[in-house]
Amino acid sequence: MTALIVVEAVAIGLLGLLVAGLLRSHAEILRRLHELGAGVGTGEEAAPPRFRVAAGVPAPGGTPAPDAADIAGVTPFDEAVAVRVAGAEQHTLLAFLSSGCTTCAGFWRAFADGPALPPATRLVVVTKGPDQESESALRRLTPAGVPVVMSSAAWDDYGVPGSPYVVYVDGPSGRVAGEGAATSWPQVASLLSQAVADSGGQDRRGGGRGGRGRRQRGRPEAGLGDAAREARADRELRAAGIHPGHPSLYPEAGGDAEGAA
Amino acid sequence: MRIAHHGISADVPPGWEARIYRRTDDEPGATTAPVLHAATFALPEERGDFGGGAVELMGPGDAFVALVGYDAAVAGTPLFARQGLPRRPRSSSFARNKLQHVIPGQGGSQFFFTAAGRGWCLYVVLGSYDDRDALLARVYAVLVTIVLDGDSVVVPEVPDVLR
């Protein structure tokens, strides 16, 4: 009798362990489903699925495009100026230059010659404020028709590490579409042209020269090559039934993909 | 964004950009009084005091404001008899033919007044005369923030709807 009770107790204990394991497994499945956006009745936005790339592929930066800031300062010609950048109908190419740096000289010359800009793009040169720049030197360098704003605050707002540095702002969205250091204007122009072409825009050279031309409305996606391309790729992959974690995205992992549906 | 120079200051609302400058006296016959330009579009570098070169670029949803200073000698004269900057000009004051450069579809008006010890002209151009009430609401958002040195006009609060 005692032996029967012991066997029964052991069996109940094993069954309890089995049930606990099943519950834990069930909870894990629900958690994964929730991460994939399949939560029901929670009333909360599901967190985006965890993203991972195959071995050997650099992970993308996790920082979203930062907001652009309008620019306020003075000009070398004793003017106060406030330039609208965020929310503007046109895009803005901010060129952070100085009057003294050797590399900047090429940019000043290129801007004086009338740089070819992407459609609906306004060029604005931004230097440090009057306490760190030579107004007389800038008066000599200022290209006709190009606004030059002296504003140390703008350098801080855009986190400019040094000159020359260019920032391309998508006007309608008010987001920084691209930025970086460059050694020459042709290098920047080439990258801009390529980005616009990739995004489906038409590179009508000269259309946005120096900010003096008539504004070209429309094509708000112009200049957003990476974002537009990524969104299109996502749409097409989803339409083909390939979601995050799909085995086909991890050929070297043999299809044992985390979060596979 | 707040900008201040040459005795004029203004809080530039979102969606606007502005310049404050003073004509240099090396231009024969030019006034050395200050000028403010504010616009809902990208201001070109070369503009006339009353917006020549800029108003041609306006779209129907745009507005342009020029505040042009005159010499102190004209302050209080009949043309400049009005005291203080008109901050809420009535839409009935606007017309298609009150423009320095008549452009089809646009409307405008100008107001002469005395403030800060000198004469001034406020010149407003609306991209669409038909939409003048809506565009004027945007213009008010700029005008109520302008302060002229020595101007005793009390700046009213900007209604939230205009911010």
Coordinates of C-alpha atoms in Angstrom, one line a residue:
Chain A
M1 CA 0.0 0.0 0.0
T2 CA 2.8 2.3 1.0
A3 CA 4.7 1.5 -2.2
L4 CA 1.6 2.3 -4.2
I5 CA 1.2 5.7 -2.6
V6 CA 4.9 6.5 -3.2
V7 CA 4.6 5.5 -6.9
E8 CA 1.4 7.6 -7.2
A9 CA 3.2 10.6 -5.5
V10 CA 6.1 10.3 -7.9
A11 CA 3.8 10.1 -10.9
I12 CA 1.9 13.1 -9.7
G13 CA 5.2 15.0 -9.2
L14 CA 6.4 14.1 -12.7
L15 CA 3.0 15.1 -14.2
G16 CA 3.3 18.4 -12.3
L17 CA 6.8 19.0 -13.8
L18 CA 5.4 18.2 -17.3
V19 CA 2.5 20.6 -16.9
A20 CA 4.9 23.3 -15.6
G21 CA 7.2 22.7 -18.6
L22 CA 4.2 22.9 -21.0
L23 CA 3.1 26.2 -19.4
R24 CA 6.5 27.7 -19.7
S25 CA 6.8 26.6 -23.3
H26 CA 3.3 28.1 -24.0
A27 CA 4.4 31.4 -22.3
E28 CA 7.5 31.5 -24.5
I29 CA 5.5 30.9 -27.6
L30 CA 3.1 33.7 -26.6
R31 CA 6.0 36.1 -25.9
R32 CA 7.5 35.4 -29.3
L33 CA 4.2 35.9 -31.0
H34 CA 3.7 39.1 -29.2
E35 CA 7.1 40.3 -30.4
L36 CA 6.0 39.5 -33.9
G37 CA 3.0 41.7 -33.5
A38 CA 0.4 39.0 -33.0
G39 CA -0.6 40.0 -29.5
V40 CA -4.4 39.9 -29.0
G41 CA -6.4 42.1 -26.6
T42 CA -3.4 43.8 -25.0
G43 CA -4.4 47.2 -26.3
E44 CA -0.7 48.0 -26.6
E45 CA 1.5 48.5 -29.6
A46 CA 3.6 45.4 -30.2
A47 CA 7.4 45.9 -30.0
P48 CA 9.1 45.6 -33.4
P49 CA 10.6 42.2 -34.0
R50 CA 14.2 41.7 -33.0
F51 CA 16.4 42.3 -36.0
R52 CA 19.6 40.4 -36.7
V53 CA 21.7 40.0 -39.8
A54 CA 23.6 37.0 -41.1
A55 CA 27.1 36.3 -39.9
G56 CA 29.7 38.6 -41.5
V57 CA 27.1 41.3 -42.5
P58 CA 27.6 44.6 -40.7
A59 CA 24.6 45.5 -38.6
P60 CA 22.8 48.7 -39.7
G61 CA 23.0 51.8 -37.4
G62 CA 20.2 51.9 -35.0
T63 CA 19.9 55.7 -35.0
P64 CA 16.9 57.1 -36.9
A65 CA 17.3 60.2 -39.1
P66 CA 17.6 63.1 -36.8
D67 CA 15.3 66.1 -37.0
A68 CA 16.6 69.1 -38.9
A69 CA 16.7 72.5 -37.2
D70 CA 16.1 75.9 -38.7
I71 CA 19.1 78.2 -38.7
A72 CA 19.4 81.7 -37.2
G73 CA 22.4 83.9 -37.2
V74 CA 23.9 86.8 -39.1
T75 CA 25.4 87.3 -42.5
P76 CA 28.8 88.7 -43.3
F77 CA 26.9 91.8 -44.6
D78 CA 25.5 92.9 -41.2
E79 CA 22.1 91.2 -41.6
A80 CA 20.2 89.1 -39.1
V81 CA 18.8 86.0 -40.8
A82 CA 16.5 83.1 -40.0
V83 CA 16.5 80.4 -42.6
R84 CA 13.7 77.9 -42.7
V85 CA 15.0 74.3 -43.2
A86 CA 12.6 72.0 -41.4
G87 CA 9.2 71.8 -43.1
A88 CA 10.3 73.8 -46.1
E89 CA 8.9 72.8 -49.5
Q90 CA 12.3 72.6 -50.9
H91 CA 15.2 70.5 -49.7
T92 CA 18.2 72.2 -48.2
L93 CA 21.9 71.4 -48.7
L94 CA 23.8 72.9 -45.7
A95 CA 27.5 73.3 -46.4
F96 CA 29.4 73.9 -43.2
L97 CA 32.5 75.8 -44.2
S98 CA 35.1 78.1 -42.8
S99 CA 37.0 81.0 -44.4
G100 CA 40.4 79.6 -43.5
C101 CA 40.4 75.9 -44.1
T102 CA 42.3 74.8 -47.3
T103 CA 39.8 72.1 -48.3
C104 CA 36.9 74.6 -48.0
A105 CA 38.5 76.8 -50.7
G106 CA 37.4 74.3 -53.4
F107 CA 33.8 74.5 -52.1
W108 CA 33.8 78.3 -52.1
R109 CA 35.1 78.3 -55.7
A110 CA 32.6 75.7 -56.8
F111 CA 29.7 77.6 -55.3
A112 CA 30.9 80.8 -57.0
D113 CA 30.7 79.0 -60.3
G114 CA 27.1 78.0 -59.8
P115 CA 26.9 74.4 -58.4
A116 CA 24.6 71.9 -59.9
L117 CA 22.1 70.9 -57.3
P118 CA 19.4 68.2 -57.2
P119 CA 16.0 69.4 -58.1
A120 CA 14.1 71.6 -55.6
T121 CA 17.2 72.0 -53.5
R122 CA 18.5 75.2 -51.9
L123 CA 22.2 75.6 -51.0
V124 CA 22.9 77.4 -47.7
V125 CA 26.5 77.9 -46.4
V126 CA 26.9 78.0 -42.7
T127 CA 30.0 79.2 -40.9
K128 CA 30.8 79.7 -37.3
G129 CA 29.6 82.9 -35.6
P130 CA 31.3 86.2 -35.9
D131 CA 33.3 85.5 -32.7
Q132 CA 35.1 82.7 -34.5
E133 CA 35.1 83.8 -38.1
S134 CA 36.4 86.7 -40.2
E135 CA 33.5 88.7 -41.6
S136 CA 35.7 90.5 -44.1
A137 CA 37.1 87.2 -45.4
L138 CA 33.6 85.8 -45.7
R139 CA 32.4 88.9 -47.6
R140 CA 35.1 88.2 -50.2
L141 CA 34.2 84.5 -50.4
T142 CA 30.4 84.8 -50.4
P143 CA 29.1 83.5 -53.8
A144 CA 26.5 85.6 -55.5
G145 CA 23.0 84.3 -54.8
V146 CA 24.0 81.9 -52.0
P147 CA 23.0 82.7 -48.5
V148 CA 25.9 82.5 -46.0
V149 CA 24.8 82.3 -42.4
M150 CA 27.2 82.8 -39.5
S151 CA 25.9 80.7 -36.7
S152 CA 27.9 78.6 -34.2
A153 CA 24.6 77.4 -32.8
A154 CA 23.8 75.7 -36.1
W155 CA 27.1 73.8 -35.9
D156 CA 26.0 72.6 -32.5
D157 CA 22.5 71.7 -33.6
Y158 CA 23.8 69.5 -36.4
G159 CA 26.8 68.1 -34.5
V160 CA 29.2 69.3 -37.1
P161 CA 32.7 67.8 -36.3
G162 CA 34.6 70.1 -38.6
S163 CA 34.7 71.7 -42.0
P164 CA 34.0 71.0 -44.7
Y165 CA 30.8 69.1 -43.8
V166 CA 27.6 68.8 -45.7
V167 CA 24.1 68.0 -44.5
Y168 CA 21.2 67.3 -46.8
V169 CA 17.8 68.0 -45.3
D170 CA 14.5 66.7 -46.7
G171 CA 12.4 69.8 -46.4
P172 CA 8.8 68.4 -46.2
S173 CA 9.7 65.7 -43.6
G174 CA 12.2 68.0 -41.7
R175 CA 14.6 65.1 -41.4
V176 CA 18.3 64.9 -42.2
A177 CA 18.5 62.7 -45.2
G178 CA 22.2 62.4 -45.3
E179 CA 25.4 64.0 -44.0
G180 CA 29.1 63.6 -44.0
A181 CA 32.5 65.1 -44.5
A182 CA 33.9 65.5 -48.1
T183 CA 37.1 66.6 -49.6
S184 CA 35.6 68.2 -52.7
W185 CA 32.4 69.5 -54.1
P186 CA 32.4 67.2 -57.1
Q187 CA 32.5 64.3 -54.7
V188 CA 29.4 65.7 -52.9
A189 CA 27.6 66.5 -56.1
S190 CA 28.2 62.9 -57.4
L191 CA 26.8 61.4 -54.2
L192 CA 23.8 63.7 -54.3
S193 CA 23.1 62.9 -57.9
Q194 CA 23.4 59.2 -57.3
A195 CA 21.0 59.4 -54.3
V196 CA 18.4 61.3 -56.3
A197 CA 18.7 58.9 -59.2
D198 CA 18.4 55.9 -56.9
S199 CA 15.2 57.4 -55.4
G200 CA 13.7 57.7 -58.8
G201 CA 14.2 61.5 -59.1
Q202 CA 15.3 63.2 -62.3
D203 CA 18.6 64.9 -62.0
R204 CA 17.7 68.1 -63.8
R205 CA 21.1 69.8 -63.4
G206 CA 20.9 73.4 -62.6
G207 CA 17.3 73.3 -61.5
G208 CA 18.1 74.4 -58.0
R209 CA 21.1 76.5 -58.6
G210 CA 22.2 78.6 -55.6
G211 CA 18.7 78.9 -54.3
R212 CA 18.0 81.7 -56.7
G213 CA 15.9 79.8 -59.1
R214 CA 12.1 79.3 -59.0
R215 CA 11.3 76.7 -56.5
Q216 CA 10.3 73.4 -58.0
R217 CA 7.4 71.9 -56.1
G218 CA 6.5 68.2 -55.7
R219 CA 8.6 65.1 -55.6
P220 CA 9.0 65.1 -51.9
E221 CA 10.6 61.7 -52.0
A222 CA 13.5 63.1 -54.0
G223 CA 16.7 62.8 -52.0
L224 CA 15.5 60.0 -49.8
G225 CA 17.1 57.2 -51.8
D226 CA 17.9 54.9 -48.9
A227 CA 14.6 55.2 -47.1
A228 CA 12.5 54.9 -50.2
R229 CA 14.5 51.9 -51.4
E230 CA 14.3 50.2 -48.1
A231 CA 10.5 50.7 -47.9
R232 CA 10.0 49.3 -51.4
A233 CA 12.2 46.3 -50.6
D234 CA 10.2 45.6 -47.4
R235 CA 6.9 45.8 -49.3
E236 CA 8.0 43.4 -52.0
L237 CA 9.5 40.9 -49.5
R238 CA 6.3 40.9 -47.4
A239 CA 4.2 40.4 -50.6
A240 CA 6.4 37.4 -51.3
G241 CA 5.7 36.0 -47.9
I242 CA 9.2 36.7 -46.6
H243 CA 8.9 38.2 -43.1
P244 CA 11.6 39.0 -40.5
G245 CA 13.3 35.7 -39.5
H246 CA 12.3 33.9 -42.7
P247 CA 14.8 31.0 -43.3
S248 CA 15.7 32.2 -46.7
L249 CA 17.3 35.3 -45.1
Y250 CA 19.8 33.1 -43.3
P251 CA 21.1 30.6 -45.7
E252 CA 24.3 29.8 -43.7
A253 CA 22.2 29.1 -40.6
G254 CA 20.5 26.2 -42.3
G255 CA 17.1 27.7 -41.9
D256 CA 17.2 27.5 -38.1
A257 CA 16.1 31.2 -37.9
E258 CA 15.2 32.8 -34.7
G259 CA 11.5 33.9 -34.7
A260 CA 10.7 31.9 -37.8
A261 CA 7.0 31.8 -38.3
Chain B
M1 CA 13.6 81.6 -33.9
R2 CA 14.2 85.1 -32.6
I3 CA 16.2 87.5 -34.6
A4 CA 17.1 91.1 -33.7
H5 CA 19.2 93.7 -35.5
H6 CA 19.2 97.3 -36.3
G7 CA 16.5 98.1 -33.8
I8 CA 14.0 95.5 -35.1
S9 CA 13.4 92.1 -33.4
A10 CA 10.9 89.4 -34.2
D11 CA 10.1 85.9 -33.3
V12 CA 10.0 84.1 -36.6
P13 CA 7.2 81.5 -36.4
P14 CA 7.7 78.0 -37.8
G15 CA 7.2 78.0 -41.5
W16 CA 8.7 81.5 -41.9
E17 CA 12.1 82.8 -42.6
A18 CA 13.3 86.4 -42.2
R19 CA 16.0 88.9 -42.8
I20 CA 16.8 92.2 -41.1
Y21 CA 19.2 94.5 -42.8
R22 CA 20.1 98.1 -43.3
R23 CA 20.8 99.7 -46.6
T24 CA 24.3 101.0 -46.8
D25 CA 24.7 104.7 -47.4
D26 CA 27.2 104.1 -50.3
E27 CA 24.3 103.7 -52.6
P28 CA 23.3 107.1 -53.9
G29 CA 19.9 108.1 -52.6
A30 CA 19.4 105.0 -50.5
T31 CA 17.9 105.2 -47.0
T32 CA 20.0 103.8 -44.2
A33 CA 17.0 102.8 -42.2
P34 CA 16.4 99.2 -41.3
V35 CA 14.3 96.8 -43.3
L36 CA 12.7 93.5 -42.2
H37 CA 11.6 90.9 -44.7
A38 CA 9.7 87.8 -43.7
A39 CA 8.3 85.1 -46.0
T40 CA 6.8 81.7 -46.0
F41 CA 9.1 80.7 -48.8
A42 CA 12.9 80.8 -49.4
L43 CA 14.0 84.4 -49.7
P44 CA 16.3 85.0 -52.6
E45 CA 19.5 86.8 -51.8
E46 CA 18.8 89.7 -54.2
R47 CA 15.6 91.4 -53.3
G48 CA 14.3 94.9 -53.5
D49 CA 13.2 96.6 -50.3
F50 CA 9.6 96.0 -51.3
G51 CA 10.2 92.4 -52.3
G52 CA 11.1 92.7 -56.0
G53 CA 12.8 89.5 -56.9
A54 CA 11.0 87.6 -54.1
V55 CA 7.3 88.0 -54.8
E56 CA 7.8 86.5 -58.2
L57 CA 8.7 83.3 -56.5
M58 CA 5.6 83.1 -54.3
G59 CA 3.1 80.3 -54.6
P60 CA -0.6 80.8 -53.9
G61 CA -0.1 79.6 -50.3
D62 CA 2.7 82.0 -49.5
A63 CA 2.9 85.4 -47.8
F64 CA 5.6 88.1 -47.8
V65 CA 6.0 90.9 -45.3
A66 CA 8.3 93.9 -45.7
L67 CA 8.8 96.4 -42.9
V68 CA 10.7 99.3 -44.4
G69 CA 12.0 102.2 -42.3
Y70 CA 12.2 105.8 -43.4
D71 CA 14.0 108.8 -42.0
A72 CA 13.1 110.3 -38.7
A73 CA 12.3 113.5 -40.4
V74 CA 9.1 112.1 -41.8
A75 CA 7.8 110.8 -38.5
G76 CA 4.4 112.3 -37.7
T77 CA 3.9 113.8 -41.1
P78 CA 0.4 113.3 -42.6
L79 CA 1.4 110.2 -44.6
F80 CA 2.9 108.7 -41.4
A81 CA 0.2 110.0 -39.0
R82 CA -0.8 106.6 -37.8
Q83 CA 1.0 105.7 -34.6
G84 CA 2.3 102.2 -34.1
L85 CA 2.7 99.1 -36.3
P86 CA -0.6 97.7 -37.5
R87 CA -0.5 94.2 -36.2
R88 CA -3.8 92.9 -37.5
P89 CA -4.5 94.7 -40.8
R90 CA -8.0 94.0 -42.1
S91 CA -8.5 91.8 -45.1
S92 CA -10.7 94.6 -46.6
S93 CA -7.6 96.7 -46.9
F94 CA -6.1 94.3 -49.4
A95 CA -6.6 94.5 -53.1
R96 CA -5.2 93.0 -56.3
N97 CA -4.0 96.4 -57.5
K98 CA -2.2 97.5 -54.3
L99 CA 1.0 95.7 -55.3
Q100 CA 4.3 97.2 -56.2
H101 CA 4.6 94.5 -58.9
V102 CA 1.2 93.3 -60.0
I103 CA 1.2 89.6 -60.3
P104 CA -2.0 87.8 -61.3
G105 CA -3.7 86.1 -58.3
Q106 CA -1.8 88.0 -55.7
G107 CA -3.1 90.7 -53.4
G108 CA -1.5 93.2 -51.2
S109 CA -1.6 96.4 -49.2
Q110 CA 0.7 98.9 -47.5
F111 CA 0.4 100.8 -44.3
F112 CA 2.4 103.9 -43.3
F113 CA 2.9 104.7 -39.7
T114 CA 5.2 106.2 -37.1
A115 CA 7.0 104.2 -34.5
A116 CA 10.3 104.3 -32.6
G117 CA 10.8 107.9 -33.7
R118 CA 10.8 107.3 -37.4
G119 CA 8.4 106.6 -40.3
W120 CA 7.7 103.1 -41.5
C121 CA 5.9 101.3 -44.2
L122 CA 4.4 97.9 -43.7
Y123 CA 3.9 96.1 -47.1
V124 CA 2.2 92.8 -47.2
V125 CA 1.8 90.5 -50.2
L126 CA -0.5 87.5 -50.2
G127 CA 0.1 84.7 -52.7
S128 CA -3.6 84.4 -53.3
Y129 CA -6.0 87.3 -53.0
D130 CA -8.9 84.8 -52.9
D131 CA -7.4 83.1 -49.8
R132 CA -6.6 86.4 -48.1
D133 CA -8.3 85.6 -44.8
A134 CA -6.3 82.4 -44.2
L135 CA -3.1 83.9 -45.4
L136 CA -3.6 87.0 -43.2
A137 CA -3.9 84.7 -40.2
R138 CA -0.4 83.5 -40.9
V139 CA 0.8 87.1 -41.3
Y140 CA -0.6 88.1 -38.0
A141 CA 1.5 85.5 -36.3
V142 CA 4.6 87.4 -37.5
L143 CA 3.3 90.9 -37.0
V144 CA 2.4 90.4 -33.3
T145 CA 6.0 89.4 -32.5
I146 CA 7.7 92.4 -34.1
V147 CA 9.2 94.9 -31.7
L148 CA 10.7 98.2 -32.8
D149 CA 13.2 99.8 -30.5
G150 CA 11.4 102.6 -28.6
D151 CA 8.0 101.3 -29.8
S152 CA 5.6 101.5 -26.9
V153 CA 3.1 99.3 -28.5
V154 CA 2.2 96.4 -26.2
V155 CA 2.7 93.0 -28.0
P156 CA -0.4 90.9 -27.6
E157 CA -0.3 87.2 -26.9
V158 CA -0.2 85.1 -30.0
P159 CA -3.3 82.9 -30.1
D160 CA -2.5 79.2 -30.2
V161 CA -4.3 78.8 -33.5
L162 CA -1.7 81.1 -35.1
R163 CA 1.4 79.4 -33.7

